[in-house]
Short mmCIF file of C-alpha atoms in Angstrom, two decimals:
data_model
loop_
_atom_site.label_atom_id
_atom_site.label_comp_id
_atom_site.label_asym_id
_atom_site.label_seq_id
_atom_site.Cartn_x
_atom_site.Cartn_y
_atom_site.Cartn_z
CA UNK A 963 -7.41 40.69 27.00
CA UNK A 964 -5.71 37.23 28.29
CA UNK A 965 -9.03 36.76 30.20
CA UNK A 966 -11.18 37.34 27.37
CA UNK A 967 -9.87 35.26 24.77
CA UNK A 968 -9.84 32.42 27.62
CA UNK A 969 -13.24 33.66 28.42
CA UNK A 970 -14.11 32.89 24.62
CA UNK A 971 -12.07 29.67 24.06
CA UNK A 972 -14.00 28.43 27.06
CA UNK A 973 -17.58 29.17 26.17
CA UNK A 974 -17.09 29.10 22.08
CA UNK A 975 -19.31 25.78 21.72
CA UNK A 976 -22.53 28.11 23.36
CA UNK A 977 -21.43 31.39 20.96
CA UNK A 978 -21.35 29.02 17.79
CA UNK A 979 -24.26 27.36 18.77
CA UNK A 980 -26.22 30.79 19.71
CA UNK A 981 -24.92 32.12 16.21
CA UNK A 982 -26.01 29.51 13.93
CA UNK A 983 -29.06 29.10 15.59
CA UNK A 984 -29.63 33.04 15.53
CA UNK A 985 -28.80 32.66 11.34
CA UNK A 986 -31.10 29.92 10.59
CA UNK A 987 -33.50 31.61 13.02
CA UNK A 988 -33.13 34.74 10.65
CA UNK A 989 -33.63 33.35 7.58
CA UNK A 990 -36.86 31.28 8.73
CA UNK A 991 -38.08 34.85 9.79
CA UNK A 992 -36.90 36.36 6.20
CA UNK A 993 -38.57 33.73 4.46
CA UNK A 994 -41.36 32.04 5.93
CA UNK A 995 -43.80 32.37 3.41
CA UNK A 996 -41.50 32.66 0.30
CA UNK A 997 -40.76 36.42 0.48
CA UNK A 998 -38.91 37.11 -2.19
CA UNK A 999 -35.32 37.80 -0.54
CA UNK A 1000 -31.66 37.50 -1.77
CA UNK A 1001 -30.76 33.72 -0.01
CA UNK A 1002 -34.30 32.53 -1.06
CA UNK A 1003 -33.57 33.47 -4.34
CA UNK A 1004 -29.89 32.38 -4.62
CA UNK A 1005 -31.28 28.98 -2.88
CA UNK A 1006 -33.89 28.16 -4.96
CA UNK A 1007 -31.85 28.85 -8.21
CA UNK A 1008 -29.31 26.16 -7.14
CA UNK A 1009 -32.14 23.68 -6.42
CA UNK A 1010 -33.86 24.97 -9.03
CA UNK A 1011 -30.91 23.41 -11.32
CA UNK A 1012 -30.28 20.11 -9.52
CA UNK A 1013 -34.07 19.58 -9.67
CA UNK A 1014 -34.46 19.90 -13.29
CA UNK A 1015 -31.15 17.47 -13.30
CA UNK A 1016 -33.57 15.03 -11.15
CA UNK A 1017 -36.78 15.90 -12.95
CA UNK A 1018 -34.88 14.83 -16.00
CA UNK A 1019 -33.91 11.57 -15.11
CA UNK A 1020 -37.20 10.54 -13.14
CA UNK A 1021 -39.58 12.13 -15.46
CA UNK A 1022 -39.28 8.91 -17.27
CA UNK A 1023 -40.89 6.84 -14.63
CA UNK A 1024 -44.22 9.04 -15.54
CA UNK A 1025 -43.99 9.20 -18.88
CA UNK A 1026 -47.51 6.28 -19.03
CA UNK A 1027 -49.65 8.51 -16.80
CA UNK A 1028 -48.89 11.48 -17.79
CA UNK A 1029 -49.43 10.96 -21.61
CA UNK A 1030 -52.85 9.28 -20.50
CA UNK A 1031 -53.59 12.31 -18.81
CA UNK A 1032 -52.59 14.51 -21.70
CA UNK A 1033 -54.67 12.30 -24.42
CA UNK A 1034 -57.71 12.76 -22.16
CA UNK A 1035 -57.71 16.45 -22.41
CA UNK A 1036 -56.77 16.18 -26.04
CA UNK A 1037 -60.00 14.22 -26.59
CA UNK A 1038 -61.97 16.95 -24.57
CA UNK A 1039 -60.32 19.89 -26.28
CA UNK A 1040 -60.89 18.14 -29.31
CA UNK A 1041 -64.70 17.59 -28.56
CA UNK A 1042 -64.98 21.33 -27.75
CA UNK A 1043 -63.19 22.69 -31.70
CA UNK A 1044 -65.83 24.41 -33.89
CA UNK A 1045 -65.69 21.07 -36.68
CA UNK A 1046 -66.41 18.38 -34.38
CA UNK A 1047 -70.28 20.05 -33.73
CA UNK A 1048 -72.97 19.31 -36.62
CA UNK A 1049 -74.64 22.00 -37.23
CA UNK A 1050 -78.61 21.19 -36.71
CA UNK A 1051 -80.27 24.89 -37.70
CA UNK A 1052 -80.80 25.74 -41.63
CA UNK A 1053 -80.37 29.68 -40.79
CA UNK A 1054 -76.50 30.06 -40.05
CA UNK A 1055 -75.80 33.46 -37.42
CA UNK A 1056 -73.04 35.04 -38.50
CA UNK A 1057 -70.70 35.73 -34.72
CA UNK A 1058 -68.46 38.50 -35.27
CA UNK A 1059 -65.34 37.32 -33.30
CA UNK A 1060 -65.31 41.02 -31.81
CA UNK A 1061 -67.86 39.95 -29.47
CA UNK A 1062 -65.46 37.29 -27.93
CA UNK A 1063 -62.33 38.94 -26.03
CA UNK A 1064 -60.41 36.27 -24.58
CA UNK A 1065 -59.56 36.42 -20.89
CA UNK A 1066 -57.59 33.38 -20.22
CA UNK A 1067 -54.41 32.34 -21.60
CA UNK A 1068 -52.57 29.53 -20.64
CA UNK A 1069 -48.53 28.79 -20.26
CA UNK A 1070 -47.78 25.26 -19.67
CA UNK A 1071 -45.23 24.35 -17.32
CA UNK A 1072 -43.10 21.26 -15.67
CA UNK A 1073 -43.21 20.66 -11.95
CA UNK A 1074 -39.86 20.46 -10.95
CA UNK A 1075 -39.79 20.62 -7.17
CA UNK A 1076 -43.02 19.36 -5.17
CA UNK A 1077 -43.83 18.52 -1.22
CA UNK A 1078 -46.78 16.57 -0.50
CA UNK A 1079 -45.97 15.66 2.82
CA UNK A 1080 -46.01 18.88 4.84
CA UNK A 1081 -48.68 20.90 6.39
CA UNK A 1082 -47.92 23.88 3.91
CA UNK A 1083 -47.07 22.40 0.56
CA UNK A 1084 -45.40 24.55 -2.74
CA UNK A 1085 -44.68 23.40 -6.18
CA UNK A 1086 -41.80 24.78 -8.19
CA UNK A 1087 -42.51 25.61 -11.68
CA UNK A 1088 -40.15 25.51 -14.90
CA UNK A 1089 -41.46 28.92 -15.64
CA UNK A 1090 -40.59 32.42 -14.45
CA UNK A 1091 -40.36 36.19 -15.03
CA UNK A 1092 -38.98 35.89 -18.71
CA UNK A 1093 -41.93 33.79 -19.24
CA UNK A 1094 -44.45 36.06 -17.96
CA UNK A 1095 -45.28 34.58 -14.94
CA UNK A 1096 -46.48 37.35 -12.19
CA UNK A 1097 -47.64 36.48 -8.78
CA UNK A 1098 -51.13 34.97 -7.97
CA UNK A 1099 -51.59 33.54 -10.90
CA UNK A 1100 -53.97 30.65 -11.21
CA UNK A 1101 -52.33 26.75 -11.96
CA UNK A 1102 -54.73 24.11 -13.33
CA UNK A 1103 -53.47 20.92 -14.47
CA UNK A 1104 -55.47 18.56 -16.92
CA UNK A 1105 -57.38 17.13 -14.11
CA UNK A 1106 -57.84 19.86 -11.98
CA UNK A 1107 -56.71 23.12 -9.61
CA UNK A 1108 -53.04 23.13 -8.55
CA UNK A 1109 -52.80 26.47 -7.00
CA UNK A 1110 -51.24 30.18 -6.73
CA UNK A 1111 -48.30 31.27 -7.75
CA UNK A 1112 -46.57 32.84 -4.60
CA UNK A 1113 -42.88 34.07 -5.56
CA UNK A 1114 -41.37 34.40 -9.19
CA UNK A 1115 -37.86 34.26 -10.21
CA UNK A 1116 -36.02 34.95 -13.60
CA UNK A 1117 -36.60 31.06 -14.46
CA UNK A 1118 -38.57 29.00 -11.60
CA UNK A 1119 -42.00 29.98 -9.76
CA UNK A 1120 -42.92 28.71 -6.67
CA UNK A 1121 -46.45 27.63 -6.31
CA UNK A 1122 -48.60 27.89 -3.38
CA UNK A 1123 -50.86 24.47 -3.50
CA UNK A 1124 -54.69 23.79 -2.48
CA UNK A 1125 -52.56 21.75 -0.04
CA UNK A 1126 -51.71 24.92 2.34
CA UNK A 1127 -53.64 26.44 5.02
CA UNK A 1128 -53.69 29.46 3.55
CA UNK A 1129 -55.17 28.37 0.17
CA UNK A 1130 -59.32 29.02 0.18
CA UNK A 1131 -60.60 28.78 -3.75
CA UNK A 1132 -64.14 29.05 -3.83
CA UNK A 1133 -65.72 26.30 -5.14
CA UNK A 1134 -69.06 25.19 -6.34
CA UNK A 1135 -71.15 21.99 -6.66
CA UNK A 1136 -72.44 21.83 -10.46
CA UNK A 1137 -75.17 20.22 -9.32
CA UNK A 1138 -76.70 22.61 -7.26
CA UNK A 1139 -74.83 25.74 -8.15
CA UNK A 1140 -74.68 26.38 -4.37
CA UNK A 1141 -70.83 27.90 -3.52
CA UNK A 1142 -68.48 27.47 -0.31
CA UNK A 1143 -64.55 27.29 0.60
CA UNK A 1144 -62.45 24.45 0.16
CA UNK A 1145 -59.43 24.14 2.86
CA UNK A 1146 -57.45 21.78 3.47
CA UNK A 1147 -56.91 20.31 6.82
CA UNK A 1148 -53.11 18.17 6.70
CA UNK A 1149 -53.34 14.56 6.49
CA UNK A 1150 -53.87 12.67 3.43
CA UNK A 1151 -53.33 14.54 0.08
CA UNK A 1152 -56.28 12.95 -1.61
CA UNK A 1153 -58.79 14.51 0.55
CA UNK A 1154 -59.54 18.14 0.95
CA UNK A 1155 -62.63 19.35 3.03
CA UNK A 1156 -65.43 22.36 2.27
CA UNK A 1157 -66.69 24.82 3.98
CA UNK A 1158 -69.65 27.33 4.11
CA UNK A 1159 -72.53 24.89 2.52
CA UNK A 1160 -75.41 25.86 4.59
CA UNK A 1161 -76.72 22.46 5.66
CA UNK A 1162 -80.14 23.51 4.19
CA UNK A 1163 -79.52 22.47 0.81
CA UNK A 1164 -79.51 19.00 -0.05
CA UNK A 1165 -76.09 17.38 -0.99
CA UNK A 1166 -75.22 13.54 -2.64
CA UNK A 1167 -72.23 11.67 -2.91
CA UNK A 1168 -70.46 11.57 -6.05
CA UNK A 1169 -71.52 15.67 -6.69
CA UNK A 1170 -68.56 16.61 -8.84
CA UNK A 1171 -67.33 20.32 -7.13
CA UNK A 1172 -65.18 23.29 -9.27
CA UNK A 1173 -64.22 26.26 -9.60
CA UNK A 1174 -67.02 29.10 -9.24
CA UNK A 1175 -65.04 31.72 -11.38
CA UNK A 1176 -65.90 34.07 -8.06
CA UNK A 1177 -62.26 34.86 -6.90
CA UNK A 1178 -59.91 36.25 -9.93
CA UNK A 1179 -57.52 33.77 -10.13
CA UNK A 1180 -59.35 30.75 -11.62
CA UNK A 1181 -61.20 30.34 -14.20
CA UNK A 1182 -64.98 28.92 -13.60
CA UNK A 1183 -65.26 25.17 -14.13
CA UNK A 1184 -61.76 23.72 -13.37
CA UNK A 1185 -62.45 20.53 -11.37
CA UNK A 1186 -61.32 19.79 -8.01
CA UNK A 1187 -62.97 16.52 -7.04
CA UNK A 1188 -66.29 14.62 -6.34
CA UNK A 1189 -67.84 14.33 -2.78
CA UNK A 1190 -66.82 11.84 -0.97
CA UNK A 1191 -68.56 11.84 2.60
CA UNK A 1192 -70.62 14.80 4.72
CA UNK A 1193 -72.07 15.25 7.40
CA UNK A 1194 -74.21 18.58 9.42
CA UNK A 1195 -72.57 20.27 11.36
CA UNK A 1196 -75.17 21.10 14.31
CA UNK A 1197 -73.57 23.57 15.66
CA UNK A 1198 -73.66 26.52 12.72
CA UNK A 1199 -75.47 25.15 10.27
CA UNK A 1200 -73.26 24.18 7.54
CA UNK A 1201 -72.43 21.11 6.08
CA UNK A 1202 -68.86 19.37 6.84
CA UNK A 1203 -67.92 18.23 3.50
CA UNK A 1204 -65.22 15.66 2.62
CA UNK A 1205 -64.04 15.97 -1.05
CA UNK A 1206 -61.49 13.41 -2.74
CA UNK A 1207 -59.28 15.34 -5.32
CA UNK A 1208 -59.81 14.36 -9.26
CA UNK A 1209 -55.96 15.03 -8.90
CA UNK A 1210 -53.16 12.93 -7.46
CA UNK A 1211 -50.83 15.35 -6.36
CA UNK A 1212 -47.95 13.55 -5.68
CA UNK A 1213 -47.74 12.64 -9.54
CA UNK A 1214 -48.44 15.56 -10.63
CA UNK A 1215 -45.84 16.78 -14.02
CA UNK A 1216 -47.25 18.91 -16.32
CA UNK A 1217 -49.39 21.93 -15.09
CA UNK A 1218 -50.83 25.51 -16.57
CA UNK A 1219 -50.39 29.24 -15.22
CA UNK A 1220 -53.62 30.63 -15.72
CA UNK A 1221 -52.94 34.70 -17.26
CA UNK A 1222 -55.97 36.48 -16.76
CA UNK A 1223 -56.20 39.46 -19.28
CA UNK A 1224 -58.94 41.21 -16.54
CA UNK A 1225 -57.88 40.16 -13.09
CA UNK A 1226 -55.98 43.82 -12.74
CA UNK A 1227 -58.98 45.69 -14.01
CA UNK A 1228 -61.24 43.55 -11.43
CA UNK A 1229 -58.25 44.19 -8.78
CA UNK A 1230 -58.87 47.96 -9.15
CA UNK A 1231 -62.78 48.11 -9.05
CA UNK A 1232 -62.45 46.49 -5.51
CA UNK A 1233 -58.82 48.49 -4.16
CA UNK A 1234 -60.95 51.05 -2.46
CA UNK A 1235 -63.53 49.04 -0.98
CA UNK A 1236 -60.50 46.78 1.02
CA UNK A 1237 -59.13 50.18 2.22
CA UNK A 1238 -61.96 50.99 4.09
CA UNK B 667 -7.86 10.69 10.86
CA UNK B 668 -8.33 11.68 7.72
CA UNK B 669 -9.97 8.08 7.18
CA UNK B 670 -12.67 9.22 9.30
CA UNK B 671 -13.21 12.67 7.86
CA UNK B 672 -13.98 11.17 4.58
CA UNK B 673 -15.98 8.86 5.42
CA UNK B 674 -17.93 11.62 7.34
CA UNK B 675 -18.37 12.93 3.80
CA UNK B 676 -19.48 10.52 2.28
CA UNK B 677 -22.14 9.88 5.26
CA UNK B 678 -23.15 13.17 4.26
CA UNK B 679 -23.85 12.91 0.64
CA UNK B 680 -25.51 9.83 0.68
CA UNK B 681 -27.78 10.94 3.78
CA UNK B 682 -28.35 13.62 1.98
CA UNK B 683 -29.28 12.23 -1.44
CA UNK B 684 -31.87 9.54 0.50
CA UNK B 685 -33.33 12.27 2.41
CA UNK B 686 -33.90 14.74 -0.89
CA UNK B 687 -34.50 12.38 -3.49
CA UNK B 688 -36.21 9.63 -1.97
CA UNK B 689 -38.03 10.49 1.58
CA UNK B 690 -38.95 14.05 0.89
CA UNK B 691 -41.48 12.71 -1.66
CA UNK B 692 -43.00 10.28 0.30
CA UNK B 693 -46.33 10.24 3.04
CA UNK B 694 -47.14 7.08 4.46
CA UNK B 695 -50.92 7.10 4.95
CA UNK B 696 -50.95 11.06 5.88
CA UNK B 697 -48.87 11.02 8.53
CA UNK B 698 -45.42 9.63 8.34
CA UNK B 699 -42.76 11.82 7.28
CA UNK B 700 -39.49 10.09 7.97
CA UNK B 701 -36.56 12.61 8.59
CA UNK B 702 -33.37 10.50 8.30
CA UNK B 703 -30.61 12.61 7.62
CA UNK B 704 -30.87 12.79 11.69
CA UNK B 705 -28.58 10.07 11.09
CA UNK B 706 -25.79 11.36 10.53
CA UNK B 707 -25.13 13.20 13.25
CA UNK B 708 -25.54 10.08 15.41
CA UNK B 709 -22.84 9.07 13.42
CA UNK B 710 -20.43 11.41 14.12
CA UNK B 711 -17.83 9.45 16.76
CA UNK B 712 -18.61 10.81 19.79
CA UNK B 713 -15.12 12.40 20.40
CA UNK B 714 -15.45 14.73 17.73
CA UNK B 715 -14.93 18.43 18.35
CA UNK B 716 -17.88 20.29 19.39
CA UNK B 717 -17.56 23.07 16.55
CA UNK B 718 -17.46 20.61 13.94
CA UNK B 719 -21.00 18.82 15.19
CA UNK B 720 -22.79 22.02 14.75
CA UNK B 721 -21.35 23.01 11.77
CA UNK B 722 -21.72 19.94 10.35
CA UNK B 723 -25.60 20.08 12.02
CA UNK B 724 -25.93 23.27 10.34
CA UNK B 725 -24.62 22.22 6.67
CA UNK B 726 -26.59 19.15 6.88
CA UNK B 727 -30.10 21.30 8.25
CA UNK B 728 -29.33 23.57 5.42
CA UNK B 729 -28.27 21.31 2.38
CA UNK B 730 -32.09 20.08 3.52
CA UNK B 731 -33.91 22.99 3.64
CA UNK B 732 -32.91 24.08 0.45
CA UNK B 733 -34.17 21.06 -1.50
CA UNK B 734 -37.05 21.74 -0.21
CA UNK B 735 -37.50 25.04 -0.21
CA UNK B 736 -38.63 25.38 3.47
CA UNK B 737 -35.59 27.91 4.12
CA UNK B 738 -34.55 27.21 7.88
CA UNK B 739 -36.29 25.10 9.69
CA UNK B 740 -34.23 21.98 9.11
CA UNK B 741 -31.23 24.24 10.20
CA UNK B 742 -32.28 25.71 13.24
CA UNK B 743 -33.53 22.39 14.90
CA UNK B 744 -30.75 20.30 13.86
CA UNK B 745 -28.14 22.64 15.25
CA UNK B 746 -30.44 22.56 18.52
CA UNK B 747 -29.92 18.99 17.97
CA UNK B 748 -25.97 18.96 17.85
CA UNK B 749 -26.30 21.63 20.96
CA UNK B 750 -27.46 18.75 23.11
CA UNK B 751 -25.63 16.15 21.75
CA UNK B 752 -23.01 15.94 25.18
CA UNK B 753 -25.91 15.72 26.87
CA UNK B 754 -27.26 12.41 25.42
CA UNK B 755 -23.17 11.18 25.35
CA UNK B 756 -22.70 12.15 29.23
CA UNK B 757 -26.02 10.02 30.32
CA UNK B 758 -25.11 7.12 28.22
CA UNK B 759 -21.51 6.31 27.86
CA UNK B 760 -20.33 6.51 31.25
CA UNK B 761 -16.57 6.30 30.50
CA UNK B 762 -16.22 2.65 30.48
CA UNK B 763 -15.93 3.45 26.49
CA UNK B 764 -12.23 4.59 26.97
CA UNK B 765 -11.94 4.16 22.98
CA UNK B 766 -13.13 7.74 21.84
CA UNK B 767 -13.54 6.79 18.28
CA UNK B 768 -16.55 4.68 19.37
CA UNK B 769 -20.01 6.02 17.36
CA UNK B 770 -23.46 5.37 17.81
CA UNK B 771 -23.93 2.54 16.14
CA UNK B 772 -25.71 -0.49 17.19
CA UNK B 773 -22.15 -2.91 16.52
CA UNK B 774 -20.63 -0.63 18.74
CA UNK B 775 -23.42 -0.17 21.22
CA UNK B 776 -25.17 -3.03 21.08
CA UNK B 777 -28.92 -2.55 20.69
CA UNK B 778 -30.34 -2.38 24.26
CA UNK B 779 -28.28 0.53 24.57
CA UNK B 780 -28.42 1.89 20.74
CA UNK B 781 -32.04 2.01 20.63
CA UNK B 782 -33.02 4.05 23.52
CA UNK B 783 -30.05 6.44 22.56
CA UNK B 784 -31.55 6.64 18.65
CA UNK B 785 -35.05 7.18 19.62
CA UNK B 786 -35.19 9.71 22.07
CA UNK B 787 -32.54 11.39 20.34
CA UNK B 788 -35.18 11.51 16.76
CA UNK B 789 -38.06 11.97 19.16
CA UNK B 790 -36.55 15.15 20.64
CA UNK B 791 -35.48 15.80 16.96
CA UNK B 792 -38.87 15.17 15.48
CA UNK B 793 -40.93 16.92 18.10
CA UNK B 794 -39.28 20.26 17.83
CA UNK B 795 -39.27 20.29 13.98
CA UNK B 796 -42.72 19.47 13.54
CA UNK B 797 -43.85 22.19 16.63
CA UNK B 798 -42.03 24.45 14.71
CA UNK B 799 -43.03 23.64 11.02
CA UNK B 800 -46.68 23.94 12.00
CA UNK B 801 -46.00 26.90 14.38
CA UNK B 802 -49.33 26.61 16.04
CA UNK B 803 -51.42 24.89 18.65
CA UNK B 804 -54.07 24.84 17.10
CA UNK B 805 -53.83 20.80 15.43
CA UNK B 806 -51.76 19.94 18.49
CA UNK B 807 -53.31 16.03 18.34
CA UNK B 808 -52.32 15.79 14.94
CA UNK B 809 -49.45 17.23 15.18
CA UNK B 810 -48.42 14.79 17.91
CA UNK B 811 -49.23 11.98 16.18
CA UNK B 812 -47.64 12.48 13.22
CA UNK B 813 -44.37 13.35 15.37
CA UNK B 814 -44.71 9.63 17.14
CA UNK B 815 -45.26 7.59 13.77
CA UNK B 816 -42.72 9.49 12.03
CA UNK B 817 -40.51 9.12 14.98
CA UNK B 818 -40.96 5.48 15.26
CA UNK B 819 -40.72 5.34 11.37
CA UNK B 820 -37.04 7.71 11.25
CA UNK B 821 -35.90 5.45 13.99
CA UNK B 822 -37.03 1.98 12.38
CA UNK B 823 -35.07 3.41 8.96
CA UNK B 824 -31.76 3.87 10.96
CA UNK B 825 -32.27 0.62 12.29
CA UNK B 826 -32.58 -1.35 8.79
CA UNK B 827 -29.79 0.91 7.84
CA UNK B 828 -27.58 0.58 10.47
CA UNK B 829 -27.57 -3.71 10.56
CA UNK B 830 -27.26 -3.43 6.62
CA UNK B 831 -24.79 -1.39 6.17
CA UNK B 832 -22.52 -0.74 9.39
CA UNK B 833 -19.51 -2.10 10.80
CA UNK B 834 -17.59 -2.53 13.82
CA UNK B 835 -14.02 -1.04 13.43
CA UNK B 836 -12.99 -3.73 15.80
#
């Protein structure tokens, strides 16, 4: 017994050391990718609160872009409403609204937590479970895609951005209609990078890319960015496309959670065919 | 003694609030990343006891992590970091610094000595954190250069810092 406890006092700096480094070794391995677990939870409700403390303060700072941002979608939104269109044709159709069924709805949201810096990069979100937030939801901001969400609490969401390795939207050029991946390879935040453009079709500069509607989560048309450079890529015959975000990420405030009234009816249809 | 201890404390917070607040939202042309709250442990006095550097390691790896949601990393590498502290003390204070309250500070060093001490000490610090962010080989160029410009970027920070707002005890 003697022995033991000298054995312990002697070698206690290597125990402590193997035991902290075996807890933060666990909780890396509980939570790598934002697994919804009890200290991840408890964690990001504490930062959660001091971040809406800091958001609070330094949302000021934004206030100037932000509203410019917001009275440019206004503008569009407004351009889109039924009384700003003259109507050209004598015969009037009557559209039963029956024939529309909305499948988009939008919560907005503050960003309250953001890394732009990393090689995986999250947003937290102001909005959670009581707000009807579920995971892999779509988030668009005024001038573009944001990302999924990847783990919901009670209040806060955590959002997996286009600035992730994991994140693949499909995307489209408007010009051409022709689809591919976008990806995003570290570095600068402005730039993101497609993939999957067979180098057969012609491309330009300036070719504004967005959504294609093709995977659930977003809608079709969000914007993502123009082209910015591109070259072939001899070796398989696609194009290696450099694409400069219509968003600046690192200012990024106010964002929407896409709610897609058919996404779990189109997540059924294809179930079966992944099991195979 | 208790002088010390609060002033440890207040190291902490303010490390801290720089790290969360200001350098967490900040890249420098895609790359840089500066991790200061290394810092602090540098600051420790060198005679302090070997529990407390990895706890404190530990608190400050975790106060980290969870501002940024990036549960652990911080943590694990930083306590690596306090692990090997003795090491860096052993190879360059060779007991001709009989005062043990001495820290690593560039008053107390000087800076031929401080500087070699700071940066290999972020570099090793740097290196394994990014390694282990990334987790893969597979951007092992980029990787390595963003662990050398952050490095020389963490270490130029605690530099400015240091001159501006350190003093000799003496």
């Amino acid at each position: 017994m003697h022995n033991l406890i000298r054995f312990l006092r002697r070698y206690y700096f290597i125990f402590l050391f193997l035991l902290l480094e075996g807890f933060s070794i666990y909780i890396i391995s509980q939570n790598s990718y934002y697994q919804g677990s009890a200290i991840t939870a408890f964690a990001n409700n504490i930062s959660g609160k001091f971040n809406t403390q800091t958001y609070n303060i330094t949302h000021y700072f934004n206030l100037a872009s932000s509203n410019e941002a917001l009275v440019k979608e206004n503008a569009m939104l407004r351009a889109k409403i039924q009384s700003s269109y003259v109507k050209y044709e004598k015969k009037v159709f009557q559209i039963q609204d029956t024939v529309y069924k909305q499948q988009f709805e939008y919560e907005d949201a503050k960003v309250i937590q953001k890394t732009i810096n990393k090689r995986n990069n999250y947003f937290m979100l102001n909005k959670g479970k009581i707000n009807g937030v579920k995971k892999n939801m779509a988030v668009i901001c005024p001038n573009g895609i944001v990302g999924v969400v990847v783990n919901v609490t009670n209040n806060f969401s955590l959002v997996m951005s286009v600035l992730h390795q994991d994140s693949r939207p499909n995307v489209k050029n408007t010009r051409t209609k022709i689809t591919g991946t976008l990806i995003w390879e570290g570095g600068s935040y402005a730039k993101g990078k497609i993939i999957d453009i067979p180098s057969s079709i012609p491309l330009k500069k300036g070719d504004t890319i967005t959504t294609s509607g093709f995977s659930q989560d977003f809608p079709e048309g969000i914007m993502i960015g123009t082209i910015e450079s591109f070259t072939k890529d001899s070796g398989n015959g696609f194009y290696n496309v450099t694409v400069k975000f219509s968003t600046d990420y690192n200012k990024l405030e106010y964002v929407y959670i896409v709610k897609s009234f058919f996404k779990e009816e189109q997540v059924e249809l294809t179930k079966d065919i992944k099991n195979e | 003694m208790s002088k010390s201890i609060f002033l440890g404390i207040f190291h902490f917070i303010v490390i801290a609030l720089i790290q969360i607040l200001i350098l967490n939202g900040l890249q420098l042309f895609g790359y840089i990343n500066p991790l200061l709250y290394i810092w602090f442990i540098l600051l420790l006095p060198i005679s302090s006891p070997a529990w407390l550097v990895l706890l404190s390691c530990f608190t400050m790896g975790f106060v980290v992590d969870v501002f940024e949601g990036q549960m652990g990393f911080h943590a694990a590498v930083t306590v690596f970091m306090g692990f090997i502290r003795p090491l860096f003390i052993k190879v360059f204070f060779e007991n001709k610094d009989s005062d043990l309250d001495t820290r690593v500070t560039i008053a107390e060093m000087g800076i031929t000595r401080f500087l070699p001490f700071a940066f290999i000490f972020v570099f090793v610090h740097h290196f394994l954190y990014f390694t282990f962010e990334i987790f893969s080989l597979k951007e092992f160029f980029f990787t390595l250069l963003r662990i050398f410009l952050s490095t020389i970027a963490t270490t130029l920070l605690i530099v400015v810092m240091d001159l501006m707002f350190i003093k000799s005890k003496k």
